[in-house]
Amino acid sequence: MPGIDTGDTAWVLICAALVMFMTPGLAFFYGGLVRAKHVLGTIMQSFIALAVVTVLWVLVGYSLAFGPDKAGLIGGLDFVGLHNVGAAPSAYAPTIPATAWMVFQMMFAIITPALIAGAFAERMKFSSYLMLIALWSIFVYAPVAHWEWGGGFLGANGLGALDFAGGAVVHANAGAAALATAIYIGKRRGYGSEHMPPHNVPFVVLGAGILWFGWFNAGSALSANAVASSAFVNTQLGAAAAVLAWITLERLLTGKVTTIGAATGAVAGLATITPAAGYVEPLAALAIGLAAGLVCFWAVSLKGRLGFDDSLDVVGVHMVGGVIGVLLTGAFASLAINAAGASASLTQVGRQAVLAGVTLAYSFLATLAILKITDVTVGLRVTEEHEEAGLDASQHGEVAYRT
């Protein structure tokens, strides 16, 4: 078919599969960080997102995000149920079938609400979680994706803010929702008085490794070209620099270097380099990764003093990391790397700040509204007895480990 490039199509489909693999990686990462009685419930929150968001994306989410623009705010309903989405290319990706672009974007739509679950780990009802991610996918993720990537008022056709692979659309968006949820749902039973150590550190490292492997920002180039190569290199550099910065702070402040710290530093670096990956030089990627390790470490350490229980540090890693990355994209962007980007300038930093601010404000407020609706209709939090018994037994009738 004219316009279709088989190499580009293969590239995007492979990258979609890699991004899909990130969600099981997140399941292991989060699952290892919780206590043993909650591990299956936590893993299930990632696994079920693969099913729920896939169906919603095909029915309506993709159309709201990437349908014909309506006043810069939302996509039209032309693509509901994948109507008019087939083998022919779309305006967003003119060398691949529209279905390939759709499924690549689907994988980002899946992992973003799954990220939020780390903030309320060990205490939300499964039925409530299903309702939360369904409503959030439609009313938060899809509009934000449209604003930046779908022809809306923040992206190339509007303000001109840059977000290569989801620093705002995925990470800041999920992080702001995580903050709203942690505040609304309240602290875990025994938080602050009981020791709540991760039950399986090898799971944490396995999950972080899968996330690093699948974190294919290079796919957002939509072709196996020089921009994809830069994005691949920069993603690796950002993650590596963040790990080294994180464990250096750990060593200086505690005298130890922890495995969980290294894994968390890697995820922080990956989240932070994501918006910049296809726009900056390699040395800038190292600087962004270094900033990620230092600032996200500090942000995570503030959690207790700020008085909210973000169980698995979604706010400190993803919200803070996403915002840092979005801002630093404006400070380091180079047209020599990506002619479709912008040059570093104070003006571009300002555009990036608007992108970050609008995303944070909308996601936080809209999530609070969704939480209230969910709480009033099906209830949000498990009972004290069910929380004590664990999500595995109380929500799923299973246990992960038998003695």
CSV table of C-alpha atoms in Angstrom, one decimal:
chain,number,residue,atom,x,y,z
A,1,MET,CA,0.0,0.0,0.0
A,2,PRO,CA,1.4,3.4,-0.9
A,3,GLY,CA,2.8,5.2,2.1
A,4,ILE,CA,3.3,2.1,4.2
A,5,ASP,CA,7.0,1.3,5.1
A,6,THR,CA,7.4,-2.3,6.2
A,7,GLY,CA,10.6,-1.4,8.2
A,8,ASP,CA,8.8,1.4,10.1
A,9,THR,CA,5.8,-0.9,10.7
A,10,ALA,CA,8.0,-3.7,12.1
A,11,TRP,CA,9.9,-1.2,14.3
A,12,VAL,CA,6.7,0.2,15.8
A,13,LEU,CA,5.1,-3.2,16.4
A,14,ILE,CA,8.2,-4.5,18.1
A,15,CYS,CA,8.4,-1.3,20.2
A,16,ALA,CA,4.7,-1.7,21.1
A,17,ALA,CA,5.5,-5.3,22.4
A,18,LEU,CA,8.4,-4.0,24.5
A,19,VAL,CA,6.3,-1.3,26.0
A,20,MET,CA,3.5,-3.8,26.7
A,21,PHE,CA,6.2,-5.9,28.6
A,22,MET,CA,6.7,-3.0,30.9
A,23,THR,CA,3.4,-3.6,32.6
A,24,PRO,CA,4.2,-7.1,33.8
A,25,GLY,CA,7.6,-5.6,34.9
A,26,LEU,CA,5.7,-3.0,36.9
A,27,ALA,CA,3.7,-5.8,38.5
A,28,PHE,CA,6.9,-7.5,39.8
A,29,PHE,CA,8.4,-4.1,40.8
A,30,TYR,CA,5.4,-3.1,42.9
A,31,GLY,CA,4.7,-6.7,44.0
A,32,GLY,CA,8.1,-7.0,45.5
A,33,LEU,CA,7.8,-3.8,47.4
A,34,VAL,CA,4.7,-4.6,49.3
A,35,ARG,CA,4.2,-7.1,52.2
A,36,ALA,CA,3.7,-10.8,51.3
A,37,LYS,CA,0.0,-10.8,52.1
A,38,HIS,CA,-0.6,-8.1,49.5
A,39,VAL,CA,1.6,-9.3,46.6
A,40,LEU,CA,-1.1,-11.0,44.4
A,41,GLY,CA,-3.5,-8.1,44.9
A,42,THR,CA,-0.7,-5.7,43.8
A,43,ILE,CA,0.4,-7.8,40.8
A,44,MET,CA,-3.3,-8.1,39.8
A,45,GLN,CA,-3.6,-4.3,39.7
A,46,SER,CA,-1.1,-4.2,36.9
A,47,PHE,CA,-2.2,-7.3,35.1
A,48,ILE,CA,-5.9,-6.3,35.0
A,49,ALA,CA,-5.0,-3.0,33.5
A,50,LEU,CA,-3.8,-4.9,30.4
A,51,ALA,CA,-7.4,-6.1,29.9
A,52,VAL,CA,-9.5,-3.2,31.1
A,53,VAL,CA,-7.6,-0.4,29.3
A,54,THR,CA,-7.2,-2.4,26.1
A,55,VAL,CA,-11.0,-2.7,25.7
A,56,LEU,CA,-11.7,0.9,26.7
A,57,TRP,CA,-8.9,2.2,24.4
A,58,VAL,CA,-10.5,0.4,21.4
A,59,LEU,CA,-14.0,1.4,22.2
A,60,VAL,CA,-13.5,5.1,23.0
A,61,GLY,CA,-10.1,6.0,24.5
A,62,TYR,CA,-8.2,6.1,21.2
A,63,SER,CA,-10.8,8.2,19.5
A,64,LEU,CA,-10.8,10.7,22.4
A,65,ALA,CA,-7.1,11.0,22.3
A,66,PHE,CA,-6.4,10.9,18.6
A,67,GLY,CA,-9.7,11.5,16.9
A,68,PRO,CA,-10.1,14.8,14.9
A,69,ASP,CA,-9.4,17.7,17.2
A,70,LYS,CA,-12.3,19.5,18.8
A,71,ALA,CA,-11.2,23.1,19.9
A,72,GLY,CA,-7.8,21.8,21.0
A,73,LEU,CA,-9.4,20.0,24.0
A,74,ILE,CA,-10.5,16.5,22.9
A,75,GLY,CA,-10.6,14.2,19.9
A,76,GLY,CA,-13.8,13.5,18.1
A,77,LEU,CA,-15.7,10.2,18.0
A,78,ASP,CA,-14.8,9.3,14.5
A,79,PHE,CA,-12.6,6.4,15.6
A,80,VAL,CA,-15.0,4.8,18.2
A,81,GLY,CA,-14.7,1.1,18.1
A,82,LEU,CA,-11.7,1.6,15.7
A,83,HIS,CA,-14.1,2.8,13.0
A,84,ASN,CA,-11.9,4.2,10.2
A,85,VAL,CA,-8.8,2.8,11.8
A,86,GLY,CA,-7.2,0.2,9.6
A,87,ALA,CA,-4.4,-0.6,7.2
A,88,ALA,CA,-4.2,2.9,5.8
A,89,PRO,CA,-1.8,5.3,7.6
A,90,SER,CA,-2.9,8.1,9.9
A,91,ALA,CA,-1.7,11.7,10.0
A,92,TYR,CA,0.2,11.0,13.2
A,93,ALA,CA,2.3,8.3,11.6
A,94,PRO,CA,2.2,8.4,7.8
A,95,THR,CA,4.5,5.4,7.1
A,96,ILE,CA,2.7,2.8,9.2
A,97,PRO,CA,-0.8,1.4,9.4
A,98,ALA,CA,-3.2,3.3,11.7
A,99,THR,CA,-3.7,0.1,13.7
A,100,ALA,CA,0.1,0.0,14.4
A,101,TRP,CA,0.0,3.5,15.7
A,102,MET,CA,-3.1,2.8,17.7
A,103,VAL,CA,-1.7,-0.3,19.4
A,104,PHE,CA,1.6,1.4,20.2
A,105,GLN,CA,-0.2,4.3,21.9
A,106,MET,CA,-2.4,1.7,23.7
A,107,MET,CA,0.5,0.4,25.6
A,108,PHE,CA,1.2,3.8,27.1
A,109,ALA,CA,-2.5,4.1,27.9
A,110,ILE,CA,-2.3,0.8,29.8
A,111,ILE,CA,0.8,1.4,32.0
A,112,THR,CA,-0.1,5.0,33.0
A,113,PRO,CA,-3.1,4.2,35.3
A,114,ALA,CA,-1.2,1.1,36.5
A,115,LEU,CA,1.5,3.3,37.8
A,116,ILE,CA,-0.9,5.1,40.1
A,117,ALA,CA,-1.6,1.9,42.0
A,118,GLY,CA,1.7,2.2,43.9
A,119,ALA,CA,0.4,5.2,45.8
A,120,PHE,CA,-2.5,3.3,47.4
A,121,ALA,CA,-0.9,-0.2,47.6
A,122,GLU,CA,-2.3,-2.5,50.2
A,123,ARG,CA,-5.6,-0.7,50.9
A,124,MET,CA,-7.9,-0.3,47.9
A,125,LYS,CA,-10.8,-2.6,47.0
A,126,PHE,CA,-10.4,-4.4,43.7
A,127,SER,CA,-13.8,-3.4,42.5
A,128,SER,CA,-12.9,0.2,43.3
A,129,TYR,CA,-9.6,-0.1,41.4
A,130,LEU,CA,-11.5,-1.3,38.3
A,131,MET,CA,-13.8,1.6,38.4
A,132,LEU,CA,-11.0,4.1,39.1
A,133,ILE,CA,-8.8,3.0,36.2
A,134,ALA,CA,-11.7,2.8,33.8
A,135,LEU,CA,-12.9,6.4,34.5
A,136,TRP,CA,-9.4,7.7,34.8
A,137,SER,CA,-8.4,6.3,31.4
A,138,ILE,CA,-11.3,7.9,29.7
A,139,PHE,CA,-11.6,11.3,31.5
A,140,VAL,CA,-7.9,12.0,32.4
A,141,TYR,CA,-5.5,10.0,30.3
A,142,ALA,CA,-7.2,10.5,26.9
A,143,PRO,CA,-7.7,14.3,27.2
A,144,VAL,CA,-4.1,14.8,28.4
A,145,ALA,CA,-2.7,12.6,25.6
A,146,HIS,CA,-4.8,14.6,23.1
A,147,TRP,CA,-3.6,18.0,24.4
A,148,GLU,CA,0.1,17.1,23.8
A,149,TRP,CA,0.1,14.3,21.2
A,150,GLY,CA,-3.3,14.4,19.4
A,151,GLY,CA,-3.4,17.9,18.0
A,152,GLY,CA,-4.5,19.7,21.1
A,153,PHE,CA,-3.6,23.0,22.6
A,154,LEU,CA,-0.3,22.1,24.3
A,155,GLY,CA,1.5,20.2,21.5
A,156,ALA,CA,3.0,21.0,18.1
A,157,ASN,CA,-0.3,22.5,16.8
A,158,GLY,CA,-0.7,24.8,19.8
A,159,LEU,CA,1.7,25.9,22.5
A,160,GLY,CA,4.6,23.9,21.1
A,161,ALA,CA,5.6,22.1,24.3
A,162,LEU,CA,7.7,19.0,23.8
A,163,ASP,CA,7.1,15.6,25.3
A,164,PHE,CA,8.9,12.9,23.3
A,165,ALA,CA,7.5,9.7,25.0
A,166,GLY,CA,5.4,10.7,28.0
A,167,GLY,CA,7.2,12.8,30.7
A,168,ALA,CA,4.0,14.8,31.1
A,169,VAL,CA,1.4,12.5,29.5
A,170,VAL,CA,2.5,9.4,31.4
A,171,HIS,CA,4.6,10.2,34.4
A,172,ALA,CA,3.6,13.6,35.7
A,173,ASN,CA,0.0,12.7,34.9
A,174,ALA,CA,0.1,9.4,36.9
A,175,GLY,CA,2.1,11.1,39.6
A,176,ALA,CA,-0.4,13.8,40.2
A,177,ALA,CA,-3.2,11.2,40.3
A,178,ALA,CA,-1.1,9.2,42.8
A,179,LEU,CA,-0.8,12.3,45.0
A,180,ALA,CA,-4.5,12.9,44.9
A,181,THR,CA,-5.2,9.2,45.7
A,182,ALA,CA,-2.8,8.9,48.6
A,183,ILE,CA,-4.3,12.0,50.2
A,184,TYR,CA,-7.9,11.0,49.6
A,185,ILE,CA,-7.6,7.3,50.7
A,186,GLY,CA,-5.5,7.9,53.7
A,187,LYS,CA,-2.6,6.0,55.3
A,188,ARG,CA,-2.2,2.3,55.6
A,189,ARG,CA,-3.3,0.7,58.9
A,190,GLY,CA,-0.3,0.9,61.2
A,191,TYR,CA,1.7,3.3,59.0
A,192,GLY,CA,4.3,5.1,61.1
A,193,SER,CA,4.1,2.6,63.9
A,194,GLU,CA,4.6,-0.7,62.2
A,195,HIS,CA,7.6,-1.8,60.1
A,196,MET,CA,6.4,-2.5,56.5
A,197,PRO,CA,9.5,-3.8,54.7
A,198,PRO,CA,9.4,-5.0,51.1
A,199,HIS,CA,8.8,-8.8,51.1
A,200,ASN,CA,10.8,-9.8,48.0
A,201,VAL,CA,13.7,-7.6,46.9
A,202,PRO,CA,14.6,-9.9,44.0
A,203,PHE,CA,11.1,-9.2,42.6
A,204,VAL,CA,11.9,-5.5,42.8
A,205,VAL,CA,15.1,-5.9,40.9
A,206,LEU,CA,13.5,-8.2,38.3
A,207,GLY,CA,10.7,-5.7,37.8
A,208,ALA,CA,13.1,-2.8,37.5
A,209,GLY,CA,15.1,-4.7,35.0
A,210,ILE,CA,12.1,-5.5,32.9
A,211,LEU,CA,11.0,-1.9,33.0
A,212,TRP,CA,14.5,-0.8,31.9
A,213,PHE,CA,14.5,-3.3,29.1
A,214,GLY,CA,11.0,-2.4,27.9
A,215,TRP,CA,11.3,1.4,28.4
A,216,PHE,CA,11.6,1.8,24.6
A,217,ASN,CA,11.5,5.6,24.2
A,218,ALA,CA,13.1,5.0,20.8
A,219,GLY,CA,9.8,3.7,19.5
A,220,SER,CA,8.3,7.2,19.7
A,221,ALA,CA,10.5,8.1,16.7
A,222,LEU,CA,8.1,5.9,14.8
A,223,SER,CA,10.9,4.8,12.5
A,224,ALA,CA,14.3,3.1,12.9
A,225,ASN,CA,16.2,6.3,12.2
A,226,ALA,CA,18.7,8.7,13.8
A,227,VAL,CA,16.1,10.1,16.3
A,228,ALA,CA,15.3,6.6,17.5
A,229,SER,CA,19.0,5.9,17.9
A,230,SER,CA,19.5,9.1,20.0
A,231,ALA,CA,16.4,8.2,22.1
A,232,PHE,CA,17.8,4.7,22.8
A,233,VAL,CA,21.2,6.1,23.8
A,234,ASN,CA,19.8,8.9,25.9
A,235,THR,CA,17.4,6.6,27.7
A,236,GLN,CA,20.2,4.3,28.7
A,237,LEU,CA,22.4,7.3,29.8
A,238,GLY,CA,19.6,8.9,31.8
A,239,ALA,CA,18.8,5.7,33.7
A,240,ALA,CA,22.5,4.9,34.4
A,241,ALA,CA,23.3,8.4,35.7
A,242,ALA,CA,20.3,8.3,38.0
A,243,VAL,CA,21.3,5.0,39.5
A,244,LEU,CA,24.8,6.3,40.2
A,245,ALA,CA,23.5,9.6,41.7
A,246,TRP,CA,20.9,7.7,43.9
A,247,ILE,CA,23.3,5.2,45.3
A,248,THR,CA,26.0,7.9,45.9
A,249,LEU,CA,23.5,9.8,48.1
A,250,GLU,CA,22.6,6.6,49.9
A,251,ARG,CA,26.2,5.8,50.6
A,252,LEU,CA,26.9,9.4,51.9
A,253,LEU,CA,23.8,9.6,54.0
A,254,THR,CA,23.4,6.0,55.4
A,255,GLY,CA,26.8,4.3,54.8
A,256,LYS,CA,25.1,1.6,52.7
A,257,VAL,CA,24.1,1.1,49.0
A,258,THR,CA,20.8,-0.7,48.8
A,259,THR,CA,19.5,-2.8,45.9
A,260,ILE,CA,16.1,-1.2,46.2
A,261,GLY,CA,17.8,2.2,46.0
A,262,ALA,CA,19.5,1.3,42.8
A,263,ALA,CA,16.3,-0.1,41.3
A,264,THR,CA,14.3,3.0,42.3
A,265,GLY,CA,17.0,5.3,40.9
A,266,ALA,CA,16.8,3.5,37.6
A,267,VAL,CA,13.1,4.0,37.4
A,268,ALA,CA,13.5,7.6,38.4
A,269,GLY,CA,16.0,8.2,35.6
A,270,LEU,CA,13.9,6.4,33.0
A,271,ALA,CA,10.8,8.6,33.9
A,272,THR,CA,12.9,11.8,33.9
A,273,ILE,CA,14.6,11.2,30.6
A,274,THR,CA,11.4,10.1,28.8
A,275,PRO,CA,10.2,13.6,27.6
A,276,ALA,CA,13.7,14.6,26.5
A,277,ALA,CA,15.0,11.3,25.0
A,278,GLY,CA,14.5,12.2,21.3
A,279,TYR,CA,15.4,15.9,21.6
A,280,VAL,CA,18.8,16.2,23.5
A,281,GLU,CA,22.5,15.5,23.2
A,282,PRO,CA,24.0,12.6,25.1
A,283,LEU,CA,25.8,14.8,27.7
A,284,ALA,CA,22.5,16.5,28.3
A,285,ALA,CA,20.9,13.1,28.9
A,286,LEU,CA,23.6,12.4,31.5
A,287,ALA,CA,22.8,15.7,33.2
A,288,ILE,CA,19.1,14.9,33.2
A,289,GLY,CA,19.7,11.5,34.7
A,290,LEU,CA,22.0,13.0,37.4
A,291,ALA,CA,19.2,15.5,38.3
A,292,ALA,CA,16.7,12.7,38.4
A,293,GLY,CA,18.8,10.7,40.9
A,294,LEU,CA,19.4,13.7,43.2
A,295,VAL,CA,16.1,15.4,43.1
A,296,CYS,CA,13.9,12.3,43.2
A,297,PHE,CA,15.9,10.9,46.1
A,298,TRP,CA,15.2,14.1,48.0
A,299,ALA,CA,11.5,14.1,47.0
A,300,VAL,CA,11.1,10.5,48.3
A,301,SER,CA,12.7,11.4,51.6
A,302,LEU,CA,10.2,14.2,52.1
A,303,LYS,CA,7.2,11.9,52.0
A,304,GLY,CA,7.0,11.2,55.7
A,305,ARG,CA,7.4,14.9,56.7
A,306,LEU,CA,4.7,15.9,54.3
A,307,GLY,CA,2.2,13.6,56.0
A,308,PHE,CA,0.9,11.4,53.1
A,309,ASP,CA,1.4,7.7,52.6
A,310,ASP,CA,2.5,7.2,49.0
A,311,SER,CA,3.2,3.5,49.6
A,312,LEU,CA,5.6,2.9,46.7
A,313,ASP,CA,6.9,6.4,46.0
A,314,VAL,CA,5.0,7.2,42.8
A,315,VAL,CA,4.9,10.9,43.6
A,316,GLY,CA,8.6,11.2,44.3
A,317,VAL,CA,9.7,9.1,41.4
A,318,HIS,CA,7.1,9.7,38.6
A,319,MET,CA,5.5,13.0,39.3
A,320,VAL,CA,8.8,14.8,40.4
A,321,GLY,CA,10.8,12.9,37.8
A,322,GLY,CA,8.3,13.7,35.0
A,323,VAL,CA,8.2,17.4,35.8
A,324,ILE,CA,12.0,17.7,36.0
A,325,GLY,CA,12.3,15.9,32.7
A,326,VAL,CA,9.7,18.1,31.0
A,327,LEU,CA,11.4,21.3,32.2
A,328,LEU,CA,14.9,20.2,31.3
A,329,THR,CA,13.8,19.2,27.9
A,330,GLY,CA,13.3,22.9,27.2
A,331,ALA,CA,16.7,23.7,28.7
A,332,PHE,CA,18.6,21.1,26.6
A,333,ALA,CA,16.6,20.5,23.4
A,334,SER,CA,18.6,20.6,20.2
A,335,LEU,CA,17.4,20.9,16.6
A,336,ALA,CA,20.6,19.0,15.6
A,337,ILE,CA,19.2,15.9,17.3
A,338,ASN,CA,15.6,16.3,16.1
A,339,ALA,CA,14.5,18.9,13.5
A,340,ALA,CA,10.9,18.5,14.6
A,341,GLY,CA,11.7,19.6,18.1
A,342,ALA,CA,13.0,23.0,19.3
A,343,SER,CA,16.1,24.9,20.4
A,344,ALA,CA,16.8,25.2,24.1
A,345,SER,CA,15.7,28.6,25.3
A,346,LEU,CA,13.9,30.3,28.2
A,347,THR,CA,10.8,30.6,26.0
A,348,GLN,CA,10.9,26.8,25.5
A,349,VAL,CA,11.3,26.2,29.2
A,350,GLY,CA,8.3,28.4,29.8
A,351,ARG,CA,6.3,26.3,27.4
A,352,GLN,CA,7.4,23.2,29.2
A,353,ALA,CA,6.4,24.7,32.5
A,354,VAL,CA,2.9,25.3,31.2
A,355,LEU,CA,2.7,21.7,30.0
A,356,ALA,CA,3.8,20.4,33.4
A,357,GLY,CA,1.5,22.8,35.3
A,358,VAL,CA,-1.6,22.1,33.3
A,359,THR,CA,-1.1,18.4,33.4
A,360,LEU,CA,-0.5,18.3,37.2
A,361,ALA,CA,-3.5,20.6,38.0
A,362,TYR,CA,-6.0,18.8,35.7
A,363,SER,CA,-4.9,15.3,36.7
A,364,PHE,CA,-5.0,16.1,40.4
A,365,LEU,CA,-8.4,17.7,40.4
A,366,ALA,CA,-10.0,15.3,38.0
A,367,THR,CA,-8.7,12.3,39.9
A,368,LEU,CA,-10.2,13.7,43.2
A,369,ALA,CA,-13.5,13.9,41.4
A,370,ILE,CA,-13.2,10.3,40.2
A,371,LEU,CA,-12.2,9.1,43.6
A,372,LYS,CA,-15.3,10.8,45.1
A,373,ILE,CA,-17.6,9.2,42.6
A,374,THR,CA,-16.0,5.8,43.2
A,375,ASP,CA,-16.1,6.2,46.9
A,376,VAL,CA,-19.8,7.1,46.9
A,377,THR,CA,-20.9,4.4,44.5
A,378,VAL,CA,-18.8,1.3,45.3
A,379,GLY,CA,-16.6,2.4,48.3
A,380,LEU,CA,-12.9,2.9,48.0
A,381,ARG,CA,-11.0,1.3,50.8
A,382,VAL,CA,-11.0,-2.2,52.2
A,383,THR,CA,-12.2,-2.7,55.8
A,384,GLU,CA,-9.6,-2.8,58.6
A,385,GLU,CA,-10.2,-6.6,58.9
A,386,HIS,CA,-9.6,-7.1,55.1
A,387,GLU,CA,-6.5,-4.9,55.2
A,388,GLU,CA,-5.1,-6.9,58.1
A,389,ALA,CA,-5.8,-10.1,56.3
A,390,GLY,CA,-4.2,-8.8,53.2
A,391,LEU,CA,-5.5,-8.0,49.7
A,392,ASP,CA,-4.6,-11.5,48.4
A,393,ALA,CA,-7.0,-13.3,50.8
A,394,SER,CA,-9.7,-10.6,51.2
A,395,GLN,CA,-10.0,-9.5,47.5
A,396,HIS,CA,-8.9,-12.6,45.5
A,397,GLY,CA,-9.3,-15.6,47.8
A,398,GLU,CA,-5.7,-16.6,47.2
A,399,VAL,CA,-2.3,-16.6,48.9
A,400,ALA,CA,1.1,-16.3,47.2
A,401,TYR,CA,3.1,-18.4,49.5
A,402,ARG,CA,2.2,-21.5,51.5
A,403,THR,CA,4.2,-22.6,54.5
